[in-house]
Tab-separated table of C-alpha atoms in Angstrom:
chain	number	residue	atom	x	y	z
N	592	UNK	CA	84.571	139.870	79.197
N	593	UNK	CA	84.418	138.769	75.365
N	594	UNK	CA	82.114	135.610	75.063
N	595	UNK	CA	84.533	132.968	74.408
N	596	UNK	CA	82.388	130.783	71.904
N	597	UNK	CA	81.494	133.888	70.327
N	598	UNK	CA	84.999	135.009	69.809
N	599	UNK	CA	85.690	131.229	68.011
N	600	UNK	CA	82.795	131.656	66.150
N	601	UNK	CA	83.420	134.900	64.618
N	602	UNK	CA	86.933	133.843	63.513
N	603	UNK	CA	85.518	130.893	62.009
N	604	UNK	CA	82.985	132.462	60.017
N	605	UNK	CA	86.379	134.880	59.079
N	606	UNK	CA	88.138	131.666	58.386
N	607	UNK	CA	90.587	132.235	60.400
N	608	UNK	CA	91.574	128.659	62.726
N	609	UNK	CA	92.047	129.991	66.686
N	610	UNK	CA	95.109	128.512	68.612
N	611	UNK	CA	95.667	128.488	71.895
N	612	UNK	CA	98.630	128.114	74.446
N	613	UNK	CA	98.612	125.503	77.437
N	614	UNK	CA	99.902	128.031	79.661
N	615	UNK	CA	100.203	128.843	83.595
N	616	UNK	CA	101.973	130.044	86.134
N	617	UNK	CA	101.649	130.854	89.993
N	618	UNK	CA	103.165	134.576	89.594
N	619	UNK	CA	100.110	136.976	88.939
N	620	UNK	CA	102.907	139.708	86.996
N	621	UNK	CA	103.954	136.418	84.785
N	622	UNK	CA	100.367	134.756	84.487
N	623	UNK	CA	99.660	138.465	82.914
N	624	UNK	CA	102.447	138.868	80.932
N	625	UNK	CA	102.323	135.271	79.268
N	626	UNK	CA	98.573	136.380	78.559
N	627	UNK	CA	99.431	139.558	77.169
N	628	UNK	CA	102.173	137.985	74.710
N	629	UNK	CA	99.269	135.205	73.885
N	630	UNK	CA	97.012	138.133	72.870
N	631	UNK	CA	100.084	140.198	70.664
N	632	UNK	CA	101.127	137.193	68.838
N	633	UNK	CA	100.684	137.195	65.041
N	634	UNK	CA	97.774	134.733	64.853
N	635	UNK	CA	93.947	134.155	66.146
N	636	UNK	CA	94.519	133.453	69.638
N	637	UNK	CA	92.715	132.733	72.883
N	638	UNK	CA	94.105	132.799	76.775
N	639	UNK	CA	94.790	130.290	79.047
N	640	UNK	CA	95.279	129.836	82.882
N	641	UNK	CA	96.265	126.722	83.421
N	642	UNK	CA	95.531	125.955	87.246
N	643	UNK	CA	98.768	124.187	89.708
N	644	UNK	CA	98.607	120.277	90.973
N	645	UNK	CA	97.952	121.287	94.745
N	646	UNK	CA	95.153	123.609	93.002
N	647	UNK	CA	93.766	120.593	90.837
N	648	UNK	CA	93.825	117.871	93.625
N	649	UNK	CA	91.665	120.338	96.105
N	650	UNK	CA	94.842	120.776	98.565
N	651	UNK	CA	93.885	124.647	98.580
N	652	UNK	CA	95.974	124.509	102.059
N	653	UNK	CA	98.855	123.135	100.122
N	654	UNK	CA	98.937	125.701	97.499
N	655	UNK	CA	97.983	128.739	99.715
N	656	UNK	CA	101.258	127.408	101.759
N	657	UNK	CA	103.013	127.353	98.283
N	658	UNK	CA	102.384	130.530	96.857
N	659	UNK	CA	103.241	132.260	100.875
N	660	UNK	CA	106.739	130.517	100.560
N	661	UNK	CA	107.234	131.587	96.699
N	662	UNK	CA	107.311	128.123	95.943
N	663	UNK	CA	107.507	127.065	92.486
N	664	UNK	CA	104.323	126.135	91.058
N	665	UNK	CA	103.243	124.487	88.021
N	666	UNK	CA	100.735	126.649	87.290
N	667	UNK	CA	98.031	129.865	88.773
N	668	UNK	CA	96.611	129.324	92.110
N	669	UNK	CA	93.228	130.579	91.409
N	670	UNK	CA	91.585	129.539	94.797
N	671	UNK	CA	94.558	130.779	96.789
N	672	UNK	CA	94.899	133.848	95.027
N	673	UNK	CA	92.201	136.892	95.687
N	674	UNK	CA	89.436	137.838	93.302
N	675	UNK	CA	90.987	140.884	93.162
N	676	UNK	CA	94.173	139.877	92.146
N	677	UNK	CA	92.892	137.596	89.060
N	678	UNK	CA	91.254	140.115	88.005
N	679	UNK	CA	93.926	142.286	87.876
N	680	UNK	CA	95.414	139.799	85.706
N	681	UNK	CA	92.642	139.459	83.095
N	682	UNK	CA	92.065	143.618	83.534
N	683	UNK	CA	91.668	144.744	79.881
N	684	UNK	CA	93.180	142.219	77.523
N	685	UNK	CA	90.448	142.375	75.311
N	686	UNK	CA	90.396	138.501	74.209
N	687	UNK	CA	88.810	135.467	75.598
N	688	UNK	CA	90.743	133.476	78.765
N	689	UNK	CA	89.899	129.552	79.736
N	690	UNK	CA	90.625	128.185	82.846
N	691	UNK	CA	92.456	124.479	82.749
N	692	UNK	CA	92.886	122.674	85.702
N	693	UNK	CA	92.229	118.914	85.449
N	694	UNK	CA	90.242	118.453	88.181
N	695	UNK	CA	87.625	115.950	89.694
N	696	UNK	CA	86.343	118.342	92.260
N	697	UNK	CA	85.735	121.255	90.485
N	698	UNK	CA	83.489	123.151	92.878
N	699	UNK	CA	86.449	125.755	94.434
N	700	UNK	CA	88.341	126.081	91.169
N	701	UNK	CA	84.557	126.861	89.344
N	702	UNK	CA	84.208	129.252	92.533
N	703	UNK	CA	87.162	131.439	92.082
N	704	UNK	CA	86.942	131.611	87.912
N	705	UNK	CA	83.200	132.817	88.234
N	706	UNK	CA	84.031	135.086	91.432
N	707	UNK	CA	87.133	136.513	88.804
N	708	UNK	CA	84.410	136.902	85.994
N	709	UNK	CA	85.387	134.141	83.803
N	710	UNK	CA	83.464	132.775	81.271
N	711	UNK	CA	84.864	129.398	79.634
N	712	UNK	CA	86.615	126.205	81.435
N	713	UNK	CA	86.835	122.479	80.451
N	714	UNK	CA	86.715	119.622	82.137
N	715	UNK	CA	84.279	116.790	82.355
N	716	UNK	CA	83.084	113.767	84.757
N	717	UNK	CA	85.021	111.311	83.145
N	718	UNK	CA	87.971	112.926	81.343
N	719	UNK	CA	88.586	114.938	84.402
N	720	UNK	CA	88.515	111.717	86.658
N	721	UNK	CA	89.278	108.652	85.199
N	722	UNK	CA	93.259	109.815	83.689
N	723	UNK	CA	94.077	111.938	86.808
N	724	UNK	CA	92.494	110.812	89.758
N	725	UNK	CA	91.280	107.956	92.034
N	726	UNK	CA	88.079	109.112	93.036
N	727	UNK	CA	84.849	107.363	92.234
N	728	UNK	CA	83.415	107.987	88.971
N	729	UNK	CA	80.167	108.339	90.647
N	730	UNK	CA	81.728	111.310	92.742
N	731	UNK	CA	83.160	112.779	90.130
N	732	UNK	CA	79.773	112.467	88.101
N	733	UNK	CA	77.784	114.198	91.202
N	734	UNK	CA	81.264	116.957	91.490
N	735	UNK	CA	80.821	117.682	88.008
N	736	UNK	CA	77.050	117.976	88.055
N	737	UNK	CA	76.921	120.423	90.972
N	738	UNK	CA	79.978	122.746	89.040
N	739	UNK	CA	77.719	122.899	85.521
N	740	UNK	CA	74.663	123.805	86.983
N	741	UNK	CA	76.468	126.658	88.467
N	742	UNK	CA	78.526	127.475	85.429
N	743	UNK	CA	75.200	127.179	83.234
N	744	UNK	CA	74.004	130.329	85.269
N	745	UNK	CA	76.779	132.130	84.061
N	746	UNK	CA	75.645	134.276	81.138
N	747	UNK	CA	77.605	132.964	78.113
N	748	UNK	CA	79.519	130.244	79.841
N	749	UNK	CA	82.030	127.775	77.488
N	750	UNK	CA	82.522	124.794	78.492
N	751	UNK	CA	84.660	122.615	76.839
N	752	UNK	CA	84.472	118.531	77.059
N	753	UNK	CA	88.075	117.009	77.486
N	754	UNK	CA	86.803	113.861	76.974
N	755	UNK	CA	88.586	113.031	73.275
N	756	UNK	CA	91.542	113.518	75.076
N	757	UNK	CA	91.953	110.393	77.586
N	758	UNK	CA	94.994	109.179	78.199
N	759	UNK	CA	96.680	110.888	75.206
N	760	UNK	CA	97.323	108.423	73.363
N	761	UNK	CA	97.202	105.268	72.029
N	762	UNK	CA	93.322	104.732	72.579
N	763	UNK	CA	91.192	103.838	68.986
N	764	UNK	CA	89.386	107.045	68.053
N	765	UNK	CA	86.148	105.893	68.152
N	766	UNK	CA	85.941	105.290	72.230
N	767	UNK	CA	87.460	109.261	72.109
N	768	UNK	CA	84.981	110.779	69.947
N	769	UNK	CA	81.855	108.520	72.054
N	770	UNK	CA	83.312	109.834	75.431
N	771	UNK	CA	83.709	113.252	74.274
N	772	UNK	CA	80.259	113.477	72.487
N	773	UNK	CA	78.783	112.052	75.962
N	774	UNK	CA	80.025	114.492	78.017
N	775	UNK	CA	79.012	117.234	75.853
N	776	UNK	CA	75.609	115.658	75.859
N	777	UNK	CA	76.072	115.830	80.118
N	778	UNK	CA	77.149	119.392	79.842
N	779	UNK	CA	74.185	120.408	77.597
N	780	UNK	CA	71.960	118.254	79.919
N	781	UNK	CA	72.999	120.311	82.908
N	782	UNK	CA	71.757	123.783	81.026
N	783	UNK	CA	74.807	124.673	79.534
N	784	UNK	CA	74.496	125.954	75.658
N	785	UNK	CA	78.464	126.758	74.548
N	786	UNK	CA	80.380	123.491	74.303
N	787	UNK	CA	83.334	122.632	72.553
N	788	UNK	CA	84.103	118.891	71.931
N	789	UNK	CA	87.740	118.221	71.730
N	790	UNK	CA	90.225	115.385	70.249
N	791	UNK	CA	93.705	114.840	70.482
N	792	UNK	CA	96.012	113.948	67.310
N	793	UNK	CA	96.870	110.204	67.120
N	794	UNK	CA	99.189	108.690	65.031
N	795	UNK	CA	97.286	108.321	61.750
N	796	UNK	CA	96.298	111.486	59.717
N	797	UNK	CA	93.898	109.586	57.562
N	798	UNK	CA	92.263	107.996	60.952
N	799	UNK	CA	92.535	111.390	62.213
N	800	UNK	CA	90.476	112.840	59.964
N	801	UNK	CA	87.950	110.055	59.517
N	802	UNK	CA	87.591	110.385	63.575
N	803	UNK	CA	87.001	114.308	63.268
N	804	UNK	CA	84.464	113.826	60.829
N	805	UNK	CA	82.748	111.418	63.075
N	806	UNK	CA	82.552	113.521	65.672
N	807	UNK	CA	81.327	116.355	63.631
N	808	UNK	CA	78.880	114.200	62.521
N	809	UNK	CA	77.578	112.727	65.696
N	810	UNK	CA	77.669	116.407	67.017
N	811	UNK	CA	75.717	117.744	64.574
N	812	UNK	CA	72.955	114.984	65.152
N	813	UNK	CA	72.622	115.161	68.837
N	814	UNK	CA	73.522	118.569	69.786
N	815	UNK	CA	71.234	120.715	67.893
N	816	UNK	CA	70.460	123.134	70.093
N	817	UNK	CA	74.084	123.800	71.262
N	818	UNK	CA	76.665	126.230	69.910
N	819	UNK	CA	79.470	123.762	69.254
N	820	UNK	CA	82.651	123.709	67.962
N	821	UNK	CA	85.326	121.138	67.383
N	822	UNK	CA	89.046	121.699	69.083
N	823	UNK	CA	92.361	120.158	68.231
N	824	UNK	CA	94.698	118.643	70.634
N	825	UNK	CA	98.305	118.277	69.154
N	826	UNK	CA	99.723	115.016	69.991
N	827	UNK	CA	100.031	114.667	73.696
N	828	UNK	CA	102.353	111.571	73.535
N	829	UNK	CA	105.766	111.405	73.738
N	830	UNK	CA	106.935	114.379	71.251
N	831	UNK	CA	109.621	114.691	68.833
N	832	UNK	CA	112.966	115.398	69.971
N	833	UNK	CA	114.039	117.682	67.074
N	834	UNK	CA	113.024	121.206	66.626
N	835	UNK	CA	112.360	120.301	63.224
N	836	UNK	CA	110.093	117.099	63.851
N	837	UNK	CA	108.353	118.991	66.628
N	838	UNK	CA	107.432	121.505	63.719
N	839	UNK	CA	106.509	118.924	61.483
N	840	UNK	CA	104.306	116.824	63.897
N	841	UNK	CA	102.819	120.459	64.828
N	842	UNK	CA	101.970	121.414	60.986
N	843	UNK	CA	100.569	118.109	60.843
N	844	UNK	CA	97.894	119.400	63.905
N	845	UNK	CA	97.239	122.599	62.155
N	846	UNK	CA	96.258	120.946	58.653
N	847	UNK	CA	94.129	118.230	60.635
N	848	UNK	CA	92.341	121.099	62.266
N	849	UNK	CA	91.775	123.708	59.180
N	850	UNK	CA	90.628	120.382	56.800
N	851	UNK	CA	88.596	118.985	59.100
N	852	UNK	CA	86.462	122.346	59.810
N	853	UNK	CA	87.785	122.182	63.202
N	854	UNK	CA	87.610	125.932	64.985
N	855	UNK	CA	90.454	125.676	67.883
N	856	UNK	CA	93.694	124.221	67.938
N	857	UNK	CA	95.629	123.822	71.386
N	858	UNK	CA	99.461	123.693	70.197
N	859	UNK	CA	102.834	122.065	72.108
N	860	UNK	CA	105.871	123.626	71.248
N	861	UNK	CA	109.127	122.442	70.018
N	862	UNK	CA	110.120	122.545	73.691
N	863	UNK	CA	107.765	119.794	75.131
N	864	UNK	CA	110.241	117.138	75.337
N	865	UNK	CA	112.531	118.764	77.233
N	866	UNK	CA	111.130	121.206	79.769
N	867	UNK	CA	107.983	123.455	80.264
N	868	UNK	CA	108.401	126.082	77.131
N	869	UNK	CA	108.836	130.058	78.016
N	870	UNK	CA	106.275	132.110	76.741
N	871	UNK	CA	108.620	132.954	73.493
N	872	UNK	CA	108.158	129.296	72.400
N	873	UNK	CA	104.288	129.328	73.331
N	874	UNK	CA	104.457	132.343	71.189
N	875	UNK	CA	105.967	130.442	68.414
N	876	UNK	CA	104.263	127.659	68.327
N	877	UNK	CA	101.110	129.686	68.245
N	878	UNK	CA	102.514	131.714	64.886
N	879	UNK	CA	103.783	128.706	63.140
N	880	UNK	CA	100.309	126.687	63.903
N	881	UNK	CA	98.662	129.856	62.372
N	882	UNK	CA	101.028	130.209	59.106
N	883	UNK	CA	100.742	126.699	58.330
N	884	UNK	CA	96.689	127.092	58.984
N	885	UNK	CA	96.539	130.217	56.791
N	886	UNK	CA	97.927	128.380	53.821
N	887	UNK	CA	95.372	124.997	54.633
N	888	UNK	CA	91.645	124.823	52.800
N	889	UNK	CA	88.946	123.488	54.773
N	890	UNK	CA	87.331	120.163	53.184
N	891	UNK	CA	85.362	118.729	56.012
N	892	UNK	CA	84.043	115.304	55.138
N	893	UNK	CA	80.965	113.410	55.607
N	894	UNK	CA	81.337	111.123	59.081
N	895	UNK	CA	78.607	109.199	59.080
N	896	UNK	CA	79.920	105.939	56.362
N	897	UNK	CA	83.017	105.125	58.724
N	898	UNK	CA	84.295	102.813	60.889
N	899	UNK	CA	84.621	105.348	63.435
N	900	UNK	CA	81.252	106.834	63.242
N	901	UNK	CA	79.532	103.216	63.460
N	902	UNK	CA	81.760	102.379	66.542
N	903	UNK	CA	81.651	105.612	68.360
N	904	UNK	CA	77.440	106.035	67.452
N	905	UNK	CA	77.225	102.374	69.121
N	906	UNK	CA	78.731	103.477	72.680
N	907	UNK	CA	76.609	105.994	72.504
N	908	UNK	CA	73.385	104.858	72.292
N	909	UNK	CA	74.269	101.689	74.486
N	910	UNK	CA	75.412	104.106	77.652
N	911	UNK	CA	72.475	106.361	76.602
N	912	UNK	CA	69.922	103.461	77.270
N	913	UNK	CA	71.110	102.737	80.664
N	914	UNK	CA	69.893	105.776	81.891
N	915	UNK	CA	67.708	109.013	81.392
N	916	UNK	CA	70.664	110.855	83.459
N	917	UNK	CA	73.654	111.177	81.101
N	918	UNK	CA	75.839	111.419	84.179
N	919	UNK	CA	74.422	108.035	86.004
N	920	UNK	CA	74.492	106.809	82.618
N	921	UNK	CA	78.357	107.148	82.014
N	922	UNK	CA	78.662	105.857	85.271
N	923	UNK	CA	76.634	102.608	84.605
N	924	UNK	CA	78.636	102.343	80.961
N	925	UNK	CA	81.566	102.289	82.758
N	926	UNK	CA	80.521	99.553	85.014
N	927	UNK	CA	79.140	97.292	82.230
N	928	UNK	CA	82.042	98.034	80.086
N	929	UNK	CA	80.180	99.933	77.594
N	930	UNK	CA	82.740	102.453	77.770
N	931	UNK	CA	86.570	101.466	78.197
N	932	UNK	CA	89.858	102.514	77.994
N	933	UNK	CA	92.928	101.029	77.148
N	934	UNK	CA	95.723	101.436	79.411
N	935	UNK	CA	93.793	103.430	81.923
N	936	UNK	CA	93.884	102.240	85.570
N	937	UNK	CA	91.531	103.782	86.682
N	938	UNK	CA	89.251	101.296	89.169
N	939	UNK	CA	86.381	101.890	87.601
N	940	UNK	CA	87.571	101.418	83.956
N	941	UNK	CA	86.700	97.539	83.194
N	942	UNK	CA	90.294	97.355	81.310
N	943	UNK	CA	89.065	94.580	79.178
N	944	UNK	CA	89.531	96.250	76.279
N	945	UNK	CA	92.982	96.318	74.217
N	946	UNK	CA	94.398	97.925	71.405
N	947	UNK	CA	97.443	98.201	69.257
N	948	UNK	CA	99.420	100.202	66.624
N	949	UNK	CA	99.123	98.282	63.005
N	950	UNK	CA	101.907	98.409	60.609
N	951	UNK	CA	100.347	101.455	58.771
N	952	UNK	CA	100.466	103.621	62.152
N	953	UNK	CA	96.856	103.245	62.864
N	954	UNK	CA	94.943	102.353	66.116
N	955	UNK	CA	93.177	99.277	66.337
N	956	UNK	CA	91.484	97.266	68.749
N	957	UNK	CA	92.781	93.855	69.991
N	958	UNK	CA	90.139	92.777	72.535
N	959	UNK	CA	86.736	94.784	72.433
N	960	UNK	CA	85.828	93.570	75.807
N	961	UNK	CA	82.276	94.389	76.413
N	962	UNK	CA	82.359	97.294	74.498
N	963	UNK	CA	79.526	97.202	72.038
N	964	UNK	CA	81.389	97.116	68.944
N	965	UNK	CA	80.064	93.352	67.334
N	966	UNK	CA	82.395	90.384	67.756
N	967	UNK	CA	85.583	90.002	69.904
N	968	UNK	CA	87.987	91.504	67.833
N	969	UNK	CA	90.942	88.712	66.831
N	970	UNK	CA	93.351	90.832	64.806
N	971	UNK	CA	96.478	89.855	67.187
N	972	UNK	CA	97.616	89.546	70.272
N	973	UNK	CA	98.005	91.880	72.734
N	974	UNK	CA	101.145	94.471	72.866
N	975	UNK	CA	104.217	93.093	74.498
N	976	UNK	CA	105.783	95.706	76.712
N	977	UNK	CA	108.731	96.047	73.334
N	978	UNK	CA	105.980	96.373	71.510
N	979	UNK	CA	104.135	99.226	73.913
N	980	UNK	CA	107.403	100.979	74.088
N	981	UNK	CA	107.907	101.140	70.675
N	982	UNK	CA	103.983	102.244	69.856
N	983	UNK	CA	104.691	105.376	72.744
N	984	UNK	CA	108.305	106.545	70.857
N	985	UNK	CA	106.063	106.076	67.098
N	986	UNK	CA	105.910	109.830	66.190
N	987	UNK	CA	108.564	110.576	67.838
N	988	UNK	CA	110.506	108.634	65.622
N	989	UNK	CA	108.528	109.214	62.709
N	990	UNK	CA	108.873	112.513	62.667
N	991	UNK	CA	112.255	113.057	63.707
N	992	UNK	CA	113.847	111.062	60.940
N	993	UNK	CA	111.227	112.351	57.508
């Protein structure tokens, strides 16, 4: 099996910008197929498996059950289906595969990939719990713990931190790039040495790309013994309605990701808004994300004078200080507010903090909370629910009507 952070690296050093598909589904023939298509497209790709919701909630029962009655599926049953059988799938493609699942108990799903001989996932104790399930951060911490040890004896192993991805959207950068630089500090922590720190596309290019220079930054400073790389998230809001604002919105991703020195891109199609794309529009998306990213020039900027950088280094270094354990430490940074989310639910997410779209389309916060930021902020009040329905449909409607 190809190293996965070796494969990104070697394109990068070829400058060539990797994409990759969000792609699954419960037929092993299909799964296979979709991978093999991912593979032939004309661009710098990588694999996914994307993982079912009985699959990602631990209801192996439910899924086994699923897959018996040829039940659709929203994904690949990797702990119903046999070793064997996976590896079937993944027999001799000759590029790199990830496993996605969005899962707070990772211990089965970590099981099965390593059984199959896979060598890169992503996840994390917080990003993995707090948007997608109820369960105690604290279980999810000690879950996630018990799954990197075993993935950090796994020769080569890529894990990849989810964390600037929470909630999608509509969260200030700098709480994304200090939750996805502390899990990759959790991950290296529990032996692993391949780690790829994500973000997800907001509504600001210029806030975008003082955020991914921040988090280059930051990584660079505290992960020096780790072979890192930044990945892209296109938007994961709601998406453009138009085939030709869902290109424009996904051009926009690709340039963010090539001028930022990013590595990886994970693309949406022009599908998204309507129903879960066929591997023809996966296939597209990938090729246009790659012609627009051929024709971009990296220009990766210094992170460390910014807004961003000042805010994100502060949540940092006030959840590092609570503990010597990066994973009881998230957990206590949670529970003093250190670390919060807007909009998240989540019972262990103090939901103190607030934030809002300004008239120039950038995030900013409304109430800090506890967060460790300086001063309350008192730019305005908080979002009416016109006002938070009109900040969700924002690039929608900006791109759909440029």
């Amino acid at each position: 099996m190809i190293s996965f952070g070796g494969f990104v690296r070697a394109a990068r050093a070829r400058g060539r910008l990797v994409v990759q598909p969000r792609m699954g589904m419960s037929d092993p023939a299909t799964m296979r197929a979709g991978l093999l298509a991912t593979r032939d497209a004309a661009a710098t790709t990588v694999g996914t498996i994307t993982v079912d919701s009985y699959t990602r909630v631990g209801d192996n029962t439910g899924a086994a059950l699923a897959l018996a009655r040829g039940s659709a599926m929203n994904g690949y049953p990797i702990t119903a289906h046999s070793r064997r059988t996976t590896r079937r799938v993944l027999h001799g493609l000759g590029f790199p595969v990830q496993v996605r699942h969005g899962s707070a108990m990772p211990g089965d799903i970590v099981s099965a990939l390593v059984a199959a001989g896979m060598h890169a996932t992503e996840g994390g104790p917080v990003s993995y719990c707090l948007p997608y399930s109820r369960l105690p951060l604290r279980d999810s911490v000690e879950n996630w713990t018990r799954a990197s040890e075993r993935l950090a004896a796994v020769p080569d192993h890529h894990m990849e931190t989810f964390g600037g991805c929470m909630m999608g959207q509509l969260c200030p950068p700098s709480v994304l790039v200090a939750i996805t630089v502390l899990e990759a500090l959790f991950f290296r922590q529990r032996g692993l040495r391949s780690i790829s720190l994500s973000y997800a596309q907001q509504t600001s290019p210029a806030q975008d790309v003082e955020a991914v220079a921040a988090l280059t930054s930051l990584a660079g400073e505290l992960l020096p013994d780790v072979d890192w790389h930044v990945v892209i998230y296109a938007y994961m809001g709601v998406f453009p309605r138009t085939p030709a604002g869902a290109r424009r919105l996904m051009a926009e991703a690709a340039r963010l990701a090539v001028t930022t020195g990013a590595a990886r891109l994970i693309v949406k199609t022009e599908a998204e808004v309507h129903r879960i794309p066929s591997v023809a529009e996966n296939v597209a998306a990938l090729e246009h994300a790659g012609d627009v990213a051929a024709l971009c020039t990296p220009a990766p900027a210094d992170g460390r004078d910014t807004e961003t950088y000042a805010e994100a280094r502060a949540m940092i270094d006030a959840v590092l200080d609570l503990d010597a354990d990066v994973g009881i430490a998230l957990d206590k940074g949670f529970s003093a507010g250190y670390l919060d989310v807007p909009f998240c639910l989540h019972p262990d997410n103090a939901g103190r903090a607030r934030s809002y779209l300004d008239q120039d389309g950038q995030l900013r916060w409304s109430a800090t909370g506890s967060l460790p930021i300086g001063g309350p902020s008192t730019h305005r009040r908080d979002m009416t629910s016109s006002d938070l329905l009109a900040a969700l449909s924002y690039m929608e409607r900006r791109c759909d009507t440029n």
